[in-house]
C-alpha positions as a printed NumPy array, in Angstrom:
array([[ 15.595, 175.2  ,  83.525],
       [ 15.82 , 171.449,  84.051],
       [ 14.335, 170.231,  80.823],
       [ 13.091, 171.922,  77.657],
       [  9.309, 172.499,  77.319],
       [  7.555, 170.069,  74.911],
       [  6.838, 172.664,  72.163],
       [ 10.413, 173.915,  72.101],
       [ 11.846, 170.397,  72.458],
       [  9.774, 169.207,  69.428],
       [ 10.927, 172.187,  67.433],
       [ 14.517, 171.536,  68.502],
       [ 14.286, 167.985,  67.367],
       [ 12.823, 168.914,  63.955],
       [ 15.674, 171.517,  63.32 ],
       [ 18.415, 168.94 ,  64.534],
       [ 17.013, 166.123,  62.426],
       [ 16.721, 168.504,  59.357],
       [ 20.358, 169.67 ,  59.792],
       [ 21.655, 166.123,  60.556],
       [ 19.942, 164.615,  57.523],
       [ 20.763, 167.197,  54.966],
       [ 23.953, 168.915,  56.291],
       [ 25.818, 166.136,  58.115],
       [ 28.774, 166.372,  55.97 ],
       [ 29.009, 170.053,  56.444],
       [ 28.181, 170.701,  60.202],
       [ 28.551, 169.321,  63.683],
       [ 26.158, 169.97 ,  66.331],
       [ 24.661, 168.627,  69.553],
       [ 21.147, 168.768,  70.648],
       [ 20.682, 171.3  ,  73.401],
       [ 19.097, 170.05 ,  76.63 ],
       [ 17.447, 173.343,  77.666],
       [ 18.375, 176.208,  75.385],
       [ 16.514, 177.951,  72.412],
       [ 19.542, 178.067,  70.166],
       [ 21.665, 175.594,  68.257],
       [ 25.275, 176.11 ,  68.26 ],
       [ 26.494, 174.778,  64.9  ],
       [ 30.061, 174.202,  63.663],
       [ 31.087, 174.342,  60.181],
       [ 33.17 , 171.505,  59.102],
       [ 33.996, 173.071,  55.673],
       [ 34.76 , 176.765,  55.234],
       [ 33.793, 179.383,  57.727],
       [ 30.431, 180.78 ,  59.003],
       [ 31.463, 184.141,  57.798],
       [ 31.86 , 182.658,  54.211],
       [ 28.54 , 181.072,  54.487],
       [ 26.386, 184.077,  55.504],
       [ 25.482, 185.562,  52.159],
       [ 24.73 , 182.341,  50.59 ],
       [ 22.507, 181.346,  53.484],
       [ 20.69 , 184.606,  53.277],
       [ 20.054, 183.991,  49.616],
       [ 18.443, 180.77 ,  50.675],
       [ 16.208, 182.556,  53.444],
       [ 18.484, 181.669,  56.51 ],
       [ 19.655, 184.479,  58.546],
       [ 22.062, 183.816,  61.462],
       [ 24.753, 185.464,  63.539],
       [ 28.282, 184.341,  63.615],
       [ 29.203, 182.539,  66.815],
       [ 32.005, 185.016,  67.626],
       [ 29.457, 187.718,  68.411],
       [ 28.165, 185.567,  71.098],
       [ 31.467, 185.058,  73.078],
       [ 32.337, 186.875,  76.157],
       [ 36.174, 186.85 ,  75.572],
       [ 35.622, 188.137,  71.924],
       [ 37.956, 185.606,  70.495],
       [ 37.413, 185.396,  66.851],
       [ 35.543, 182.081,  66.114],
       [ 34.873, 181.853,  62.264],
       [ 33.646, 178.178,  62.498],
       [ 30.386, 178.53 ,  64.394],
       [ 27.027, 180.063,  64.085],
       [ 23.776, 179.955,  65.913],
       [ 20.378, 179.131,  64.765],
       [ 17.138, 179.912,  66.603],
       [ 14.216, 177.602,  66.213],
       [ 11.527, 178.486,  68.797],
       [  9.607, 181.102,  66.679],
       [  9.88 , 179.358,  63.385],
       [  6.932, 177.144,  62.229],
       [  7.637, 173.504,  61.922],
       [  7.536, 173.574,  58.061],
       [ 10.508, 176.05 ,  58.059],
       [ 12.423, 173.915,  60.504],
       [ 12.051, 170.845,  58.288],
       [ 13.357, 172.776,  55.285],
       [ 16.292, 174.492,  57.154],
       [ 18.653, 171.579,  56.475],
       [ 17.94 , 171.763,  52.575],
       [ 18.456, 175.376,  52.532],
       [ 21.546, 175.302,  54.558],
       [ 22.955, 172.495,  52.464],
       [ 22.23 , 174.611,  49.282],
       [ 24.225, 177.525,  50.855],
       [ 27.106, 175.148,  51.661],
       [ 27.139, 173.799,  48.073],
       [ 27.119, 177.241,  46.549],
       [ 29.821, 178.449,  48.747],
       [ 32.323, 175.455,  49.098],
       [ 31.51 , 172.853,  46.37 ]])
């Protein structure tokens, strides 16, 4: 796929903006150019430590390590999907994730 279709691109931009605005001190990410998942790196703590606090905030995500072919343990990454979520959920994702980080690591 050369470029992302408009509805997915708009949802991707909404999720990326939310995460950058609300979680910039906690995560690193790059906006994908043609994919439906965000690959997010934790700057503080591990994704494994973040899972329960995120679930309590309404965010469910897999660890990045389950997606790797070589099965090397990678505790710093997780994946977030955005294509099926309504825009209002995407706009709140950063606040929810920030709350999970604060509960887990601050």
